[in-house]
mmCIF file of C-alpha atoms in Angstrom:
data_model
loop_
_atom_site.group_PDB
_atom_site.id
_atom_site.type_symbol
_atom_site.label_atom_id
_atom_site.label_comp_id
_atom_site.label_asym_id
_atom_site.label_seq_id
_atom_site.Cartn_x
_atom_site.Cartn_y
_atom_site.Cartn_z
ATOM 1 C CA UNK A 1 41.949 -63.910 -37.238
ATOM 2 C CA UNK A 2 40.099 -67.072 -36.023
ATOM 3 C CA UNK A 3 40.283 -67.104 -32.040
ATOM 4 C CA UNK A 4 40.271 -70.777 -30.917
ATOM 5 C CA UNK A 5 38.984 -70.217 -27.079
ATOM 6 C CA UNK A 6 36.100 -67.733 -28.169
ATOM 7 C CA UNK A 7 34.420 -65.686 -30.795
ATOM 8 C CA UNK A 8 31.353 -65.169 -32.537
ATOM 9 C CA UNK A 9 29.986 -66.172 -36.162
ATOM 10 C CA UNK A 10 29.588 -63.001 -38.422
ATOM 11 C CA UNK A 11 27.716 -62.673 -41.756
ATOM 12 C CA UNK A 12 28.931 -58.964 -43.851
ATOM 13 C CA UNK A 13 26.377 -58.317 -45.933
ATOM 14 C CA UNK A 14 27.281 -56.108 -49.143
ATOM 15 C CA UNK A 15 30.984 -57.355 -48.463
ATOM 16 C CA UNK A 16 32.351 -56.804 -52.066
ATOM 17 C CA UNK A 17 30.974 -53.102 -51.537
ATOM 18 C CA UNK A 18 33.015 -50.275 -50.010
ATOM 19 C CA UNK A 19 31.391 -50.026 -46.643
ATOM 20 C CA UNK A 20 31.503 -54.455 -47.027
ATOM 21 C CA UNK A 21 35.070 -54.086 -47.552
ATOM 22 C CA UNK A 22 35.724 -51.328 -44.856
ATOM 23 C CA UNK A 23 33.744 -53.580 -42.249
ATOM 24 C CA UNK A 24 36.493 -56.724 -42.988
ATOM 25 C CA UNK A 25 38.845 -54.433 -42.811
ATOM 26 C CA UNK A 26 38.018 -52.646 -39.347
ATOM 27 C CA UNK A 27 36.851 -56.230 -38.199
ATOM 28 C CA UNK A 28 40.390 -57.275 -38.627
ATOM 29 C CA UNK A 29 42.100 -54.447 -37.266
ATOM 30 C CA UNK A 30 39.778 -54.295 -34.117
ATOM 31 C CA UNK A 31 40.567 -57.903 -33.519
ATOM 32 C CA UNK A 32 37.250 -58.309 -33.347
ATOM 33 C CA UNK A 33 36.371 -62.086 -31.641
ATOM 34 C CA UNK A 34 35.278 -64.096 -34.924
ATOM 35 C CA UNK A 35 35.395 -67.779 -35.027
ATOM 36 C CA UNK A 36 33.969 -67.452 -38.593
ATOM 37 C CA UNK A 37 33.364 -65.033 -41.002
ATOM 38 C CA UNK A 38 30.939 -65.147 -44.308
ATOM 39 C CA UNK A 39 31.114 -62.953 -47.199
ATOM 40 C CA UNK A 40 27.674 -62.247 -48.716
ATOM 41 C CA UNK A 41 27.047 -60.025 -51.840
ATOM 42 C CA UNK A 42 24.341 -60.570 -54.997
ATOM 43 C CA UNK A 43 24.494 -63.590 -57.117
ATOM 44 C CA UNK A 44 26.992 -62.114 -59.662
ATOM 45 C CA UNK A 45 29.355 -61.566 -57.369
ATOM 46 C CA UNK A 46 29.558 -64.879 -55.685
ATOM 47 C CA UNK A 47 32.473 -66.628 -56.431
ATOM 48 C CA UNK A 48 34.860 -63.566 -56.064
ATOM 49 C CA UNK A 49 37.408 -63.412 -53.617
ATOM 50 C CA UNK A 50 37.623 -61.659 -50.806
ATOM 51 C CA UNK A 51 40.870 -60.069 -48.448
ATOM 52 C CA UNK A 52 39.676 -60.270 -44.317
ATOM 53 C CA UNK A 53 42.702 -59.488 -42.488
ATOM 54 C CA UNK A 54 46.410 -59.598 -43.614
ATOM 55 C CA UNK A 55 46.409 -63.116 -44.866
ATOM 56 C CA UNK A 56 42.927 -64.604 -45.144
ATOM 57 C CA UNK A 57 41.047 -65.284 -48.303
ATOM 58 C CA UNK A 58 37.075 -64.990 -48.014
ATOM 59 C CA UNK A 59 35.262 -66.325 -51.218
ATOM 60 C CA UNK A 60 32.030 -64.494 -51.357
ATOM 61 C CA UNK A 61 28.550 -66.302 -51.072
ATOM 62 C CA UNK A 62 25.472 -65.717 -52.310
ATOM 63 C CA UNK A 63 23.110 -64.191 -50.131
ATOM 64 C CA UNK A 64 19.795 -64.897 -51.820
ATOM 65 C CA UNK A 65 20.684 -68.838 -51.060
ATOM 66 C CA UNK A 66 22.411 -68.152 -47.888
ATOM 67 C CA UNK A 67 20.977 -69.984 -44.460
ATOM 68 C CA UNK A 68 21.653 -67.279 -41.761
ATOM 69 C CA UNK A 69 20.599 -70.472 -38.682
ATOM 70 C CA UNK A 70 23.750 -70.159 -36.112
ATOM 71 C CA UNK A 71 25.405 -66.694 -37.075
ATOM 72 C CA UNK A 72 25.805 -64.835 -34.225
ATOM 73 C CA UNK A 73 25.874 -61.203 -35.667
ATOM 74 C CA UNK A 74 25.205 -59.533 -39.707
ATOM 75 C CA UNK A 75 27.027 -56.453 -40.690
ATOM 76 C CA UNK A 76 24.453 -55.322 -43.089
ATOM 77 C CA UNK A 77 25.381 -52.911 -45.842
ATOM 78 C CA UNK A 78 24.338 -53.644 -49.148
ATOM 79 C CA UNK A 79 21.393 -51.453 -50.156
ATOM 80 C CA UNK A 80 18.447 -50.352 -48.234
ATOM 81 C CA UNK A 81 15.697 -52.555 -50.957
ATOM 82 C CA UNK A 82 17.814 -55.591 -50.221
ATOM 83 C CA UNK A 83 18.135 -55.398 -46.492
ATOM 84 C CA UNK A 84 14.355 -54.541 -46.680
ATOM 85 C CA UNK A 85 14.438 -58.532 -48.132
ATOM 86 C CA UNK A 86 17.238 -59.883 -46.131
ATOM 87 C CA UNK A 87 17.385 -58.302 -42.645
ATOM 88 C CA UNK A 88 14.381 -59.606 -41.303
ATOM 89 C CA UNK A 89 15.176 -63.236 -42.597
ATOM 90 C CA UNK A 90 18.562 -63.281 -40.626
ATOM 91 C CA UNK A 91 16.410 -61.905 -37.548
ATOM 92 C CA UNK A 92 13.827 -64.772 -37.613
ATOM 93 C CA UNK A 93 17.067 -66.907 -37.874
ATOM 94 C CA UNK A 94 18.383 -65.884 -34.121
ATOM 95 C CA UNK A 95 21.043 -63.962 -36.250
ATOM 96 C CA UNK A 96 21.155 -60.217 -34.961
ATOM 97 C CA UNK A 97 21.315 -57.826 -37.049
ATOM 98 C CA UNK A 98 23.102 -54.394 -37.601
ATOM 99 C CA UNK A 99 21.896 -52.591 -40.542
ATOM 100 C CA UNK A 100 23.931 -49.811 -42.261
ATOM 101 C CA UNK A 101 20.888 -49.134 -45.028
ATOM 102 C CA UNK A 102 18.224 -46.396 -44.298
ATOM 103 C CA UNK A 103 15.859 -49.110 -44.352
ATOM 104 C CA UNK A 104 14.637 -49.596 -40.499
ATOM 105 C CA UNK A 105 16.273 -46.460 -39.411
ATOM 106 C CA UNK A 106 12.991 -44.434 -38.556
ATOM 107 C CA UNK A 107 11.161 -47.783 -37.294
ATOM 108 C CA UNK A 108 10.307 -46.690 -33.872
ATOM 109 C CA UNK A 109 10.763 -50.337 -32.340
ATOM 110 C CA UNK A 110 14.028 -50.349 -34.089
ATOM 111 C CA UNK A 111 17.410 -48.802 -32.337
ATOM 112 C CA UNK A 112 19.443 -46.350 -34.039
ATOM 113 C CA UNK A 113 22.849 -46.238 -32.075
ATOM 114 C CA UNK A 114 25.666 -44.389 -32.358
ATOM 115 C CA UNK A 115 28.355 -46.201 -29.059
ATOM 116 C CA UNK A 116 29.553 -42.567 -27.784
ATOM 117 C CA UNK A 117 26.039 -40.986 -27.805
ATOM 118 C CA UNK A 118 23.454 -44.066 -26.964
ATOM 119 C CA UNK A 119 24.111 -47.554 -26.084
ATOM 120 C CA UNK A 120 21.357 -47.236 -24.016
ATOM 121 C CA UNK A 121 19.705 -47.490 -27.118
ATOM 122 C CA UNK A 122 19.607 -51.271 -27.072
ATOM 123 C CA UNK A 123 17.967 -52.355 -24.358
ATOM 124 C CA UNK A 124 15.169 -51.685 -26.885
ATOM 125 C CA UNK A 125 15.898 -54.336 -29.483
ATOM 126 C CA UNK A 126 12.417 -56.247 -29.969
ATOM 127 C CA UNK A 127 13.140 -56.919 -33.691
ATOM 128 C CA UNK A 128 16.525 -58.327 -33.773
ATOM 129 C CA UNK A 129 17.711 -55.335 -36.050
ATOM 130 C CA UNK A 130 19.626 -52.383 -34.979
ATOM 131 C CA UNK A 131 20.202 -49.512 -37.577
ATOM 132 C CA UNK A 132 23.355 -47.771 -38.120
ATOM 133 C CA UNK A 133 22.659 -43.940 -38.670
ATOM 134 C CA UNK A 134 23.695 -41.912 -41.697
ATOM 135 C CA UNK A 135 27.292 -41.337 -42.377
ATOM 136 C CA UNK A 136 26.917 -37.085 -41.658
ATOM 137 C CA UNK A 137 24.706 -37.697 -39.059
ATOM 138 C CA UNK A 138 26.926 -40.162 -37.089
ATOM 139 C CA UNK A 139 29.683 -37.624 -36.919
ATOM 140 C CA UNK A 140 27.711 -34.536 -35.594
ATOM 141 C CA UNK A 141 26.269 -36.357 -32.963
ATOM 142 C CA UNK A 142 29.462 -37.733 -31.689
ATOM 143 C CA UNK A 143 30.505 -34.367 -31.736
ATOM 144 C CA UNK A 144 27.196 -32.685 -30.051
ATOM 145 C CA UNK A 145 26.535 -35.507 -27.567
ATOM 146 C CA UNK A 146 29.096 -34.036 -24.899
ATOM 147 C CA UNK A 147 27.880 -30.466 -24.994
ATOM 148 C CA UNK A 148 24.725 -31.151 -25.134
ATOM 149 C CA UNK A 149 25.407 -32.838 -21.738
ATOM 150 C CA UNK A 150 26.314 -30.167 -20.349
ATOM 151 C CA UNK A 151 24.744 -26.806 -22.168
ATOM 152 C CA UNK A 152 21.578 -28.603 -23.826
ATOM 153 C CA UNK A 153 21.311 -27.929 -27.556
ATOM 154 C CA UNK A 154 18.649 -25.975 -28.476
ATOM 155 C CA UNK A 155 19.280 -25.646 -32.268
ATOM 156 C CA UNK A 156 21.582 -26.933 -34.933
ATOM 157 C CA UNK A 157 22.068 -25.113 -38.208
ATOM 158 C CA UNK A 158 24.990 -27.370 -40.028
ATOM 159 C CA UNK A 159 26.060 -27.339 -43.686
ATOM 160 C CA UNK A 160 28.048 -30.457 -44.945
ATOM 161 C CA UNK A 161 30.714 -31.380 -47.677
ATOM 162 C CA UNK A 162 30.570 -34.737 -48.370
ATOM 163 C CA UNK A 163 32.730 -37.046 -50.544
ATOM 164 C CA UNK A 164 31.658 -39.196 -52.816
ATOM 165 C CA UNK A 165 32.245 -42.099 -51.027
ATOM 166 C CA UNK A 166 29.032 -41.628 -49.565
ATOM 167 C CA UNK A 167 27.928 -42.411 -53.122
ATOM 168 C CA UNK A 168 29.325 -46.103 -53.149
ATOM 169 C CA UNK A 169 32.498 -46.987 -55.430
ATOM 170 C CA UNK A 170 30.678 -45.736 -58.640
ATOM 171 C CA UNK A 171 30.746 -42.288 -57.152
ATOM 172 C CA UNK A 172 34.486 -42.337 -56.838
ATOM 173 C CA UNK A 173 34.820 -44.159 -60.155
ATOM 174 C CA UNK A 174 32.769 -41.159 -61.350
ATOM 175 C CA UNK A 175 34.723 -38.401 -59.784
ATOM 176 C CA UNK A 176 38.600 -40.197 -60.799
ATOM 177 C CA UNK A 177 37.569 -40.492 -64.431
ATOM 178 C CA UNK A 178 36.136 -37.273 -65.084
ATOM 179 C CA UNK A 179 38.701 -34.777 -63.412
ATOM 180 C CA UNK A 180 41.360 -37.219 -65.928
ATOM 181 C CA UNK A 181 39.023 -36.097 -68.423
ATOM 182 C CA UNK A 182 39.043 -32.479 -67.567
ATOM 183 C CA UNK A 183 42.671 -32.076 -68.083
ATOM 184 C CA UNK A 184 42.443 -33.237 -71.289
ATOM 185 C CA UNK A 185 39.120 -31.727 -72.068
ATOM 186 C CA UNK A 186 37.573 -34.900 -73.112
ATOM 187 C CA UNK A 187 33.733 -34.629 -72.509
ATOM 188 C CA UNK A 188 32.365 -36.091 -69.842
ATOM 189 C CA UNK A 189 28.244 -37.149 -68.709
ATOM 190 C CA UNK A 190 26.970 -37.472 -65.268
ATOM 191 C CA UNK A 191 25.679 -40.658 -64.375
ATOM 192 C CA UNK A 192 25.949 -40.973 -61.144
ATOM 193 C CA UNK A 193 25.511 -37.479 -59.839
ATOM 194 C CA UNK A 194 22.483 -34.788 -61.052
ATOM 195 C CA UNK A 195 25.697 -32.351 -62.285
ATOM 196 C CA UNK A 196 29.560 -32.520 -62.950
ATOM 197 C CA UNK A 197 31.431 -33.322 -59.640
ATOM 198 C CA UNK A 198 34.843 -32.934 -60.975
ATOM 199 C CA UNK A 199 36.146 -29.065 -59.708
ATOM 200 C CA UNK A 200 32.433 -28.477 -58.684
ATOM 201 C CA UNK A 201 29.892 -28.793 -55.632
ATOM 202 C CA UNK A 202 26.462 -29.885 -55.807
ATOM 203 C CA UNK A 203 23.963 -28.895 -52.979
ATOM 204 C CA UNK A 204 21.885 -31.907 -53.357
ATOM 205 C CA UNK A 205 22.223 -35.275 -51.727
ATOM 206 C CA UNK A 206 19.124 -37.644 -52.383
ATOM 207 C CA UNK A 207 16.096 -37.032 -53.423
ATOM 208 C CA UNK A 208 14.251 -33.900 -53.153
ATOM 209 C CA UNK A 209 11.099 -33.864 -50.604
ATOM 210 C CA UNK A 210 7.856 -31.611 -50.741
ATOM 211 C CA UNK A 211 9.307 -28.444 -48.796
ATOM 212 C CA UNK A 212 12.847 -28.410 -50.979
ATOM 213 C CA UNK A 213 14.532 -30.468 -48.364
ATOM 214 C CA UNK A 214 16.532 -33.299 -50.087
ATOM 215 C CA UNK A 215 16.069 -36.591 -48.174
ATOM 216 C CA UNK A 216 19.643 -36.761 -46.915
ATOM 217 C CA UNK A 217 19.211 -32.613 -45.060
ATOM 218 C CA UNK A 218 15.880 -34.612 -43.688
ATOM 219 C CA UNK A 219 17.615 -37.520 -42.364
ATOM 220 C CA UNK A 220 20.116 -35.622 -40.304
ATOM 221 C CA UNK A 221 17.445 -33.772 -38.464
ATOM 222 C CA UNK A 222 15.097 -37.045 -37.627
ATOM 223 C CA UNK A 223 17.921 -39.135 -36.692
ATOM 224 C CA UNK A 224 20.176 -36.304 -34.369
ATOM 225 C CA UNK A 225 16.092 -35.787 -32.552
ATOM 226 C CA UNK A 226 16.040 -39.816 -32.721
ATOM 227 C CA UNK A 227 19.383 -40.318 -31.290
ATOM 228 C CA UNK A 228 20.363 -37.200 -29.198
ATOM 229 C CA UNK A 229 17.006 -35.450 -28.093
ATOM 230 C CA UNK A 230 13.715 -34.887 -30.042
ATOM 231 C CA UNK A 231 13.577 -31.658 -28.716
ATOM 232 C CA UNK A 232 16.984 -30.244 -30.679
ATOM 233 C CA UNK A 233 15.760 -28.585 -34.067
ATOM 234 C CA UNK A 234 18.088 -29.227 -36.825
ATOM 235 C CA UNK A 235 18.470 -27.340 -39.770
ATOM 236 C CA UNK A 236 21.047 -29.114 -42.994
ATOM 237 C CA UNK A 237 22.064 -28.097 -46.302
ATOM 238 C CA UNK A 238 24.050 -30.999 -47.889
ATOM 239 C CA UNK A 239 26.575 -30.721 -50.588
ATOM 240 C CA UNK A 240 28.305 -33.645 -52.338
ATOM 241 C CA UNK A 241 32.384 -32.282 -52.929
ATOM 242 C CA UNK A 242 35.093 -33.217 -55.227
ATOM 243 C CA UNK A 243 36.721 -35.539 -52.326
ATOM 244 C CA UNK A 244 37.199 -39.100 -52.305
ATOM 245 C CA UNK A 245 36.711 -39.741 -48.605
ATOM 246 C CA UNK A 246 35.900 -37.888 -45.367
ATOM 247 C CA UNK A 247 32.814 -35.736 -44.462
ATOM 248 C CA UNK A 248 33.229 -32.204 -43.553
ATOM 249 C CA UNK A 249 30.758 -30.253 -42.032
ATOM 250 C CA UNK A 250 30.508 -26.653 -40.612
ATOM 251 C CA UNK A 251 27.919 -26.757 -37.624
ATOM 252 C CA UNK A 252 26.513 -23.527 -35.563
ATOM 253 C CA UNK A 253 24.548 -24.077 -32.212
ATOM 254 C CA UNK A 254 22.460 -22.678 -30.153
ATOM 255 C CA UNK A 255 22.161 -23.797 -26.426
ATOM 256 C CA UNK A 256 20.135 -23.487 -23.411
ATOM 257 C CA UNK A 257 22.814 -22.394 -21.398
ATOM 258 C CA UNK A 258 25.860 -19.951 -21.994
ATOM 259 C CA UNK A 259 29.105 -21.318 -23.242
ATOM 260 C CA UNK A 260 32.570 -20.378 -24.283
ATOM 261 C CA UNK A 261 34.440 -21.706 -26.919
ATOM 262 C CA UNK A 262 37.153 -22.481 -24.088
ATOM 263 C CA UNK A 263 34.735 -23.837 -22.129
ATOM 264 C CA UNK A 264 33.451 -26.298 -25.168
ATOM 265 C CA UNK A 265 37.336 -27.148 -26.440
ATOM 266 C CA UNK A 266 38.219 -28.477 -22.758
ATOM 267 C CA UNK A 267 34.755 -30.602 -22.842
ATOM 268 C CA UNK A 268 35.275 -31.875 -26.397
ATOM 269 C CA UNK A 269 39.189 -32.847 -25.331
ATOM 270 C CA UNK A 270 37.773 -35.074 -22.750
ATOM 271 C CA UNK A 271 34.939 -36.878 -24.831
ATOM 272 C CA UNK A 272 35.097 -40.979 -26.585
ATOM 273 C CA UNK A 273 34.964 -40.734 -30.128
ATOM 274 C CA UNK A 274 37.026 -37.091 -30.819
ATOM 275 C CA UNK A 275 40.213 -35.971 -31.472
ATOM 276 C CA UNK A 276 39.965 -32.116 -30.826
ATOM 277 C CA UNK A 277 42.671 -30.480 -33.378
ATOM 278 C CA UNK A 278 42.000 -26.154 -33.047
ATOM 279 C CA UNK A 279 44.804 -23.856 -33.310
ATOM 280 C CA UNK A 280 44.329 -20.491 -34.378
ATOM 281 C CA UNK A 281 47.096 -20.160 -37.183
ATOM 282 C CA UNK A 282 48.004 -22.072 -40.442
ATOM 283 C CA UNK A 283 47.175 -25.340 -40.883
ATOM 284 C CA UNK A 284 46.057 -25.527 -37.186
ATOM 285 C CA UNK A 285 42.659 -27.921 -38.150
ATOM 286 C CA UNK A 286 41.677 -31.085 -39.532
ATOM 287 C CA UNK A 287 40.708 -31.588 -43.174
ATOM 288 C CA UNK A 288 38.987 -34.498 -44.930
ATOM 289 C CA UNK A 289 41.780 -35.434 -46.248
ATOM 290 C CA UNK A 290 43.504 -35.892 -43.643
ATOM 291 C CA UNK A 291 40.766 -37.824 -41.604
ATOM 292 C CA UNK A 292 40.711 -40.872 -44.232
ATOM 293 C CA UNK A 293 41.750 -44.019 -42.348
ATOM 294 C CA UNK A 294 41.287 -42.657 -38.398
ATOM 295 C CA UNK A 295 38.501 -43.619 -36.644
ATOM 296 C CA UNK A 296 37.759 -40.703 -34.844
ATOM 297 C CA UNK A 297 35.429 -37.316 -35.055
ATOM 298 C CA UNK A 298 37.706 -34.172 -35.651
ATOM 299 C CA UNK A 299 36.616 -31.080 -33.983
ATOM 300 C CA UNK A 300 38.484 -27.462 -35.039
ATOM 301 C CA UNK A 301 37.753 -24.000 -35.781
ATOM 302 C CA UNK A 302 35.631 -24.200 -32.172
ATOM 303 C CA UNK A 303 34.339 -20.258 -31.950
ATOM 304 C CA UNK A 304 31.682 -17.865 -30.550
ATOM 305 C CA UNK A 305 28.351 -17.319 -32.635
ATOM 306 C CA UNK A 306 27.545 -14.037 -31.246
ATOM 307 C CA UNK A 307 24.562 -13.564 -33.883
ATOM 308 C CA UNK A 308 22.424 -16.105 -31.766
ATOM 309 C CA UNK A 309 22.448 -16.247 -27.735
ATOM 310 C CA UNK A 310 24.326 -18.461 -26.321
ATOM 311 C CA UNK A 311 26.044 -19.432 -30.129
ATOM 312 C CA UNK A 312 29.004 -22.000 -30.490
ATOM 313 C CA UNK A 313 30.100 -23.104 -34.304
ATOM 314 C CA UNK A 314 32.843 -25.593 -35.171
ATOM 315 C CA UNK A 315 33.795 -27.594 -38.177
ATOM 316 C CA UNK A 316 34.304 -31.240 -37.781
ATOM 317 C CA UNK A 317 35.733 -34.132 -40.073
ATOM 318 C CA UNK A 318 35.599 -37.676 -40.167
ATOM 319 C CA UNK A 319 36.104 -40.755 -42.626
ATOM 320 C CA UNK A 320 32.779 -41.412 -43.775
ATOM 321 C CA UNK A 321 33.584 -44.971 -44.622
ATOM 322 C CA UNK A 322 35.171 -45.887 -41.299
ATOM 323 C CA UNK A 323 33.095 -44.142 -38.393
ATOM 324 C CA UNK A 324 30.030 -43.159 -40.922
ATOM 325 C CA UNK A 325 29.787 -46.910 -41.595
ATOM 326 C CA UNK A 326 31.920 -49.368 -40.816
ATOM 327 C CA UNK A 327 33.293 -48.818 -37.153
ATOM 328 C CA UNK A 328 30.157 -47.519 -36.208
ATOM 329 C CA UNK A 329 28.969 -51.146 -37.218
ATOM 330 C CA UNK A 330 31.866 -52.937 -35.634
ATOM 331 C CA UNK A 331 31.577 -50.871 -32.378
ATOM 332 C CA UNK A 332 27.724 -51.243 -32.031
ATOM 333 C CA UNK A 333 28.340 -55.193 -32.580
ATOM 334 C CA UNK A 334 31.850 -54.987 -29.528
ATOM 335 C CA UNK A 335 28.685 -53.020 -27.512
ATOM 336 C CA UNK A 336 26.514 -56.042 -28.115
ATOM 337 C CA UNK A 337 29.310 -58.736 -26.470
ATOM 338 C CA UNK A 338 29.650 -56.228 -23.743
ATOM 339 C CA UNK A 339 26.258 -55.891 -22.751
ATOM 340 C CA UNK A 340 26.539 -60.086 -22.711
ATOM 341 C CA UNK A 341 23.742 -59.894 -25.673
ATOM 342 C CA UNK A 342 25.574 -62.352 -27.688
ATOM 343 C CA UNK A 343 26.479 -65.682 -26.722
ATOM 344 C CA UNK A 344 30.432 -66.850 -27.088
ATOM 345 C CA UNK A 345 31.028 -70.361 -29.352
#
C-alpha cells in the first residue's frame, strides 16, 4: 500500500476497534495515497498486531505517548472522552483531524460533513477537526440530500433498526453469545444492552433526555438541521435489532413541493452515494443483511404518504460500519486532498 511518488501520513485512532479496523480496511481498498500508516489504540493494546491491506502487518502504538508532529491526516474513532483528550493535541500538531466520536459534532466552529450532502462544509475548518456524523444519521441524509434539492423537505418522521454494531464489538459479542444461549436455554444477563437483544427489539439507543427523547433520536434531528437545512424538523424513534451489521430505517416526508414516488425513484437513481433497489414484488428491496460490505445508501419501498400533503416514505439500508463510519471517514479525508487542503510527501 505504500505509494513511492506521493501520499500522505495517516494516524487511525481506535484502530484495534471495529470502526479502527473498518477504516484500514476501506483505506486499503480505496487505495487511499498513504506513505505511512500508524495504528493507535489504549496502552493495553499496544503491542498487538494489526492487518492494513492484504499483506501488511501494523503493530499498534500507544496513543497516550504518541507524537502526532508530521501526520498529515487522523482517522479518529476510539471513544468520544478520549478524542475529547486526543483530538485537539493532534490539531495543535498541524495533524488534521477527522473525528468519528460525538465529541465536537455540535461545536458550531466545527464541520460535520457527510461528501454527497456538504463538502462545502469545510471551507469552515478553524479548529483542525472535522466530525463525522452519526452512523443513522449519515445514511438518511445521503438519501434526503437529492430531494430535498429539488422538493425542499419540510418534515422527517423516521424510525430506525439498528444493529448492534453500532454498539462496538461487545455488542455483537453480546448478541452471538446469547441467541447460542437461547437455543439451549442457558440463562443469559444483559450487559451491554438495558434488555435481552437476542429475538427481541429495544426502542432505546443512548441515554434518555428530559422530554423522553433518547440521545441517539436527538442526534439525528440536530445533525440532519446541521448538515442538510436547520429549517427541516425531524422526528426519530430508534430501536437497537437482533442484526449484526447494517442500519435500516423506515423514513416518511413531508415537502414543500408536490412529488411522486416516480418522480423521487428517477431523482434518487441519479444521485452519489445510492443504489436505488424498488420493485414491487418479492424480494424486490434491500435488507441489512444484504447491505454489509457495500458502500452505498439503499433506497426501496419508495411510495406515496397520502396522510400528509405532499408525503413520500421509503426505507433505506446501509452498512453502518462502512458508510456510518469508516468510508464516510475515508471519503471526507479523499475530499480533503481534493480540495488541495493537504499537502503531498
Amino acid at each position: 500500500m505504500e505509494r513511492k511518488d506521493m501520499g500522505y501520513r495517516v494516524a487511525v485512532v481506535g484502530a484495534t476497534g471495529a470502526v479502527g479496523r473498518e477504516i484500514l480496511k476501506t483505506l486499503a481498498e480505496r487505495d487511499f495515497p498513504v506513505s505511512e500508516v500508524a495504528a493507535l489504540a489504549s496502552g493495553r493494546s499496544a503491542g498487538q498486531e494489526i492487518s492494513f491491506g492484504e499483506d501488511k502487518v501494523l503493530k499498534v502504538r500507544n496513543l497516550e505517548t504518541f507524537d502526532f508532529t508530521g501526520w498529515d491526516i487522523g482517522l479518529f474513532s476510539p471513544g468520544a472522552s478520549v478524542s475529547a483528550v486526543h483530538a485537539p493535541r493532534a490539531a495543535a500538531a498541524g495533524c488534521i483531524v477527522v473525528d468519528n466520536t460525538s465529541q465536537f459534532r455540535m461545536e458550531p466552529d466545527v464541520p460535520l460533513v457527510v461528501p454527497e450532502v456538504n463538502p462545502q462544509a469545510l471551507d469552515s475548518i478553524k479548529r483542525g477537526i472535522i466530525a463525522n456524523p452519526n452512523c443513522s444519521t449519515i445514511q438518511m441524509v445521503v438519501a434526503l440530500k437529492p430531494l430535498h434539492t429539488r422538493w425542499g423537505v419540510k418534515r422527517v418522521s423516521v424510525a430506525t433498526y439498528q444493529s448492534v454494531s453500532g454498539a462496538g464489538k461487545e455488542g455483537m459479542d453480546e448478541l452471538f453469545s446469547h441467541t447460542k444461549a437461547g437455543f439451549v436455554n442457558d440463562p443469559t444477563k444483559p450487559e451491554q444492552f438495558t434488555k435481552e437483544i437476542a429475538f427481541n427489539c429495544i426502542p432505546h439507543i443512548d441515554k434518555f433526555m428530559d422530554d423522553g427523547a433518547t440521545k441517539e433520536e436527538w442526534k439525528m434531528a440536530v445533525e440532519t438541521r446541521k448538515i442538510l437545512d436547520p429549517d427541516i424538523a425531524v422526528f426519530a424513534t430508534c430501536v437497537r435489532v437482533p442484526v449484526f451489521i447494517g442500519h435500516g430505517e423506515a423514513v416518511h416526508v413531508e415537502f414543500e413541493k408536490p412529488v411522486t414516488a416516480s418522480e423521487a425513484r428517477a431523482v434518487l437513481r441519479e444521485a452519489p452515494g445510492i443504489t436505488v433497489v424498488d420493485h414491487r414484488e418479492d424480494g424486490g428491496y434491500i435488507t441489512q443483511l444484504e447491505c454489509q460490505g457495500e458502500d452505498a445508501v439503499y433506497v426501496s419501498r419508495i411510495r406515496q404518504d397520502p396522510t400528509v400533503p405532499n408525503g413520500l416514505a421509503f426505507w433505506c439500508v446501509s452498512d453502518n460500519l462502512r458508510k456510518g463510519a469508516a468510508l464516510n471517514a475515508v471519503q471526507i479525508a479523499e475530499l480533503l486532498i481534493q480540495q488541495k487542503r493537504l499537502r503531498v510527501r
